[in-house]
Amino acid sequence: AQSVTQLDSQVPVFEEAPVELRCNYSSSVSVYLFWYVQYPNQGLQLLLKYLSGSTLVKGINGFEAEFNKSQTSFHLRKPSVHISDTAEYFCAVSEADSWGKLQFGAGTQVVVTP
Amino acid sequence: DADVTQTPRNRITKTGKRIMLECSQTKGHDRMYWYRQDPGLGLRLIYYSFDVKDINKGEISDGYSVSRQAQAKFSLSLESAIPNQTALYFCATSDRTSGSVGTQYFGPGTRLLVL
């Protein structure tokens, strides 16, 4: 069975500073990897995804993530955050034979302060 | 108009009551999902449906049932609500193309409180 671990439950960060959100997964088969964002009082929306090919994936709003198969990680980064990046971020995994079903991590709350 | 809508947005009910949460989508997607979100636990899959005649249990289906009335409508029922079903519930949709695997579109959520 697959599992997803987000190593930080909350990450405080100052505006214009970089941020990294860590995600590790475990699975016995090939996986697809995703980051979703949930802004306050909203549903989730896709930030970026890794299906195949280049291990560095760029998403919306200046975010990027790198798939590291040997370390089973998919960490999310942004070089300079804005106040509007305050949100909860979820890492998710889909096993290649699971027809697109997602297993979500517990989430990381990012709080950006001036 | 939103592509995925959920009604009601907020609901307070009492233990033992039957309630239904509804989800409608205008995206034309075949696949629909119900999740619950609890603080510190992320989202957990309750039920999913890959077409009108296909309904599958997810990770935490006990105490819940679903109905896929049409391609665009997927309802979640709590037959006899209990307090630990207090949570934020999300409906989501996706299509079946290989390039969109894992890309799901979420509704705004229904906040349920069971007293």
XYZ file of N, CA, C and O in Angstrom, chain B residues 27-99:
292
model
N -18.420 19.933 -15.777
C -17.181 19.723 -16.512
C -17.299 18.567 -17.513
O -16.374 18.354 -18.297
N -18.374 17.802 -17.435
C -18.521 16.669 -18.344
C -17.630 15.492 -18.002
O -17.392 14.619 -18.833
N -17.128 15.451 -16.780
C -16.232 14.367 -16.373
C -17.006 13.115 -15.997
O -18.109 13.180 -15.462
N -16.371 11.964 -16.261
C -16.987 10.693 -15.894
C -16.776 10.356 -14.425
O -17.603 9.707 -13.808
N -15.649 10.775 -13.886
C -15.245 10.294 -12.570
C -15.566 11.316 -11.494
O -15.292 12.504 -11.660
N -16.113 10.814 -10.395
C -16.436 11.685 -9.271
C -16.027 11.021 -7.966
O -16.004 9.788 -7.865
N -15.707 11.852 -6.983
C -15.133 11.377 -5.721
C -15.765 12.133 -4.563
O -16.104 13.310 -4.683
N -15.817 11.487 -3.398
C -16.139 12.147 -2.137
C -14.994 11.921 -1.153
O -14.545 10.786 -0.958
N -14.543 13.026 -0.539
C -13.486 13.000 0.476
C -14.006 13.673 1.750
O -14.883 14.525 1.707
N -13.373 13.323 2.850
C -13.538 14.138 4.055
C -12.170 14.643 4.497
O -11.143 13.955 4.323
N -12.170 15.858 5.019
C -10.938 16.484 5.496
C -11.047 16.715 6.985
O -12.001 17.344 7.464
N -10.079 16.222 7.723
C -9.979 16.440 9.159
C -8.627 17.057 9.452
O -7.629 16.669 8.836
N -8.556 17.987 10.386
C -7.273 18.629 10.699
C -6.204 17.608 11.046
O -6.431 16.700 11.847
N -5.051 17.739 10.410
C -3.938 16.849 10.698
C -4.005 15.497 10.004
O -3.077 14.697 10.134
N -5.091 15.255 9.280
C -5.232 13.960 8.597
C -5.279 14.103 7.081
O -5.320 13.098 6.360
N -5.320 15.302 6.588
C -5.427 15.492 5.144
C -6.799 15.089 4.639
O -7.793 15.141 5.373
N -6.859 14.674 3.390
C -8.119 14.226 2.790
C -8.115 12.717 2.680
O -7.113 12.115 2.289
N -9.232 12.133 3.030
C -9.391 10.686 2.920
C -10.587 10.364 2.026
O -11.640 10.979 2.139
N -10.386 9.385 1.154
C -11.391 9.033 0.157
C -12.501 8.194 0.785
O -12.230 7.166 1.416
N -13.741 8.623 0.557
C -14.890 7.900 1.104
C -15.464 6.945 0.059
O -15.601 5.748 0.302
N -15.829 7.477 -1.093
C -16.352 6.706 -2.211
C -15.892 7.361 -3.499
O -15.619 8.555 -3.535
N -15.856 6.548 -4.566
C -15.594 7.099 -5.878
C -16.391 6.351 -6.924
O -16.788 5.197 -6.726
N -16.600 7.036 -8.049
C -17.437 6.491 -9.119
C -16.786 6.831 -10.448
O -16.515 8.007 -10.726
N -16.524 5.832 -11.274
C -15.882 6.077 -12.560
C -16.889 6.237 -13.689
O -16.525 6.651 -14.780
N -18.128 5.827 -13.475
C -19.231 6.212 -14.344
C -20.525 5.925 -13.594
O -20.490 5.480 -12.454
N -21.649 6.169 -14.221
C -22.933 6.104 -13.530
C -23.196 4.731 -12.911
O -23.790 4.616 -11.843
N -22.703 3.680 -13.548
C -22.977 2.328 -13.042
C -21.825 1.746 -12.239
O -21.829 0.549 -11.912
N -20.858 2.571 -11.923
C -19.661 2.094 -11.220
C -19.467 2.880 -9.937
O -19.187 4.078 -9.964
N -19.647 2.197 -8.794
C -19.486 2.821 -7.481
C -18.498 1.976 -6.689
O -18.625 0.743 -6.660
N -17.541 2.636 -6.045
C -16.508 1.907 -5.312
C -16.268 2.520 -3.950
O -16.302 3.746 -3.801
N -15.997 1.650 -2.975
C -15.661 2.141 -1.640
C -14.238 2.663 -1.631
O -13.349 2.122 -2.281
N -14.055 3.702 -0.839
C -12.723 4.224 -0.627
C -12.163 3.758 0.690
O -12.550 2.718 1.225
N -11.289 4.565 1.222
C -10.558 4.215 2.441
C -11.449 4.155 3.675
O -11.231 3.347 4.573
N -12.484 5.013 3.721
C -13.278 5.152 4.950
C -14.766 5.194 4.648
O -15.446 6.159 4.963
N -15.324 4.151 4.080
C -16.717 4.163 3.632
C -17.731 3.801 4.722
O -18.930 4.045 4.533
N -17.297 3.239 5.822
C -18.251 2.821 6.859
C -19.064 4.012 7.364
O -18.512 5.052 7.720
N -20.392 3.841 7.401
C -21.277 4.898 7.885
C -21.748 5.842 6.801
O -22.543 6.746 7.051
N -21.275 5.621 5.571
C -21.638 6.462 4.431
C -22.216 5.609 3.307
O -21.905 4.428 3.197
N -23.031 6.238 2.459
C -23.466 5.621 1.219
C -23.516 6.705 0.154
O -23.503 7.900 0.476
N -23.533 6.295 -1.101
C -23.543 7.258 -2.197
C -24.560 6.845 -3.245
O -24.976 5.696 -3.320
N -24.891 7.813 -4.082
C -25.780 7.581 -5.221
C -25.282 8.414 -6.384
O -25.021 9.609 -6.224
N -25.118 7.783 -7.539
C -24.729 8.515 -8.754
C -25.978 8.597 -9.626
O -26.289 7.701 -10.408
N -26.670 9.700 -9.496
C -27.975 9.830 -10.156
C -27.849 10.087 -11.649
O -28.766 9.796 -12.426
N -26.749 10.657 -12.036
C -26.492 10.999 -13.432
C -24.995 11.242 -13.540
O -24.287 11.297 -12.531
N -24.511 11.413 -14.760
C -23.090 11.660 -14.914
C -22.661 12.880 -14.113
O -21.566 12.928 -13.556
N -23.556 13.861 -14.028
C -23.188 15.126 -13.406
C -23.477 15.204 -11.914
O -23.152 16.202 -11.285
N -24.098 14.200 -11.334
C -24.549 14.302 -9.938
C -24.111 13.093 -9.119
O -24.313 11.941 -9.521
N -23.572 13.399 -7.937
C -23.042 12.352 -7.058
C -23.350 12.784 -5.631
O -22.828 13.801 -5.165
N -24.190 12.018 -4.932
C -24.635 12.407 -3.599
C -24.034 11.496 -2.544
O -23.866 10.291 -2.774
N -23.750 12.078 -1.403
C -23.210 11.340 -0.257
C -24.237 11.388 0.864
O -24.736 12.473 1.195
N -24.558 10.233 1.443
C -25.513 10.172 2.545
C -24.866 9.629 3.797
O -24.030 8.716 3.731
N -25.261 10.215 4.906
C -24.922 9.686 6.213
C -26.222 9.138 6.771
O -27.159 9.897 7.051
N -26.322 7.819 6.859
C -27.588 7.184 7.216
C -28.020 7.518 8.635
O -29.188 7.742 8.908
N -27.062 7.547 9.543
C -27.338 7.873 10.939
C -26.119 8.603 11.465
O -25.148 7.983 11.885
N -26.172 9.923 11.390
C -24.985 10.728 11.679
C -24.499 10.551 13.117
O -25.303 10.415 14.059
N -23.184 10.563 13.272
C -22.565 10.507 14.599
C -21.544 11.639 14.706
O -21.040 12.128 13.679
N -21.222 12.062 15.930
C -20.337 13.227 16.091
C -18.979 13.101 15.397
O -18.441 14.105 14.924
N -18.417 11.883 15.315
C -17.096 11.815 14.670
C -17.171 11.884 13.145
O -16.140 11.775 12.458
N -18.359 12.132 12.616
C -18.483 12.444 11.197
C -18.467 13.965 10.960
O -18.618 14.416 9.823
N -18.275 14.707 12.020
C -18.064 16.147 11.892
C -16.770 16.370 11.131
O -15.702 15.899 11.544
N -16.849 17.067 10.007
C -15.688 17.233 9.136
C -16.054 18.178 7.996
O -17.195 18.625 7.864
N -15.056 18.440 7.172
C -15.249 19.185 5.928
C -15.274 18.153 4.799
O -14.346 17.343 4.682
N -16.331 18.173 4.003
C -16.508 17.185 2.939
C -16.320 17.840 1.580
O -16.880 18.902 1.296
N -15.534 17.169 0.741
C -15.280 17.662 -0.600
C -15.710 16.656 -1.642
O -15.482 15.455 -1.506
N -16.285 17.188 -2.701
C -16.552 16.432 -3.917
C -15.490 16.830 -4.933
O -15.021 17.984 -4.938
N -15.103 15.897 -5.781
C -14.121 16.190 -6.824
C -14.473 15.410 -8.087
O -15.196 14.401 -8.024
N -13.967 15.900 -9.207
C -14.198 15.212 -10.479
C -12.885 15.093 -11.238
O -11.927 15.839 -10.983
N -12.845 14.153 -12.170
C -11.705 14.050 -13.072
C -12.166 13.380 -14.353
O -13.217 12.726 -14.382
N -11.363 13.539 -15.408
C -11.706 12.821 -16.634
C -10.787 11.615 -16.776
O -9.922 11.367 -15.944
N -10.992 10.864 -17.821
C -10.322 9.568 -17.942
C -9.101 9.596 -18.851
O -8.493 8.552 -19.066
N -8.721 10.745 -19.389
C -7.592 10.750 -20.302
C -6.288 10.522 -19.532
O -6.134 10.963 -18.396
N -5.336 9.850 -20.171
C -4.107 9.477 -19.481
C -3.302 10.692 -19.062
O -2.664 10.695 -18.012
N -3.358 11.747 -19.828
C -2.587 12.937 -19.486
C -3.122 13.672 -18.283
O -2.407 14.463 -17.660
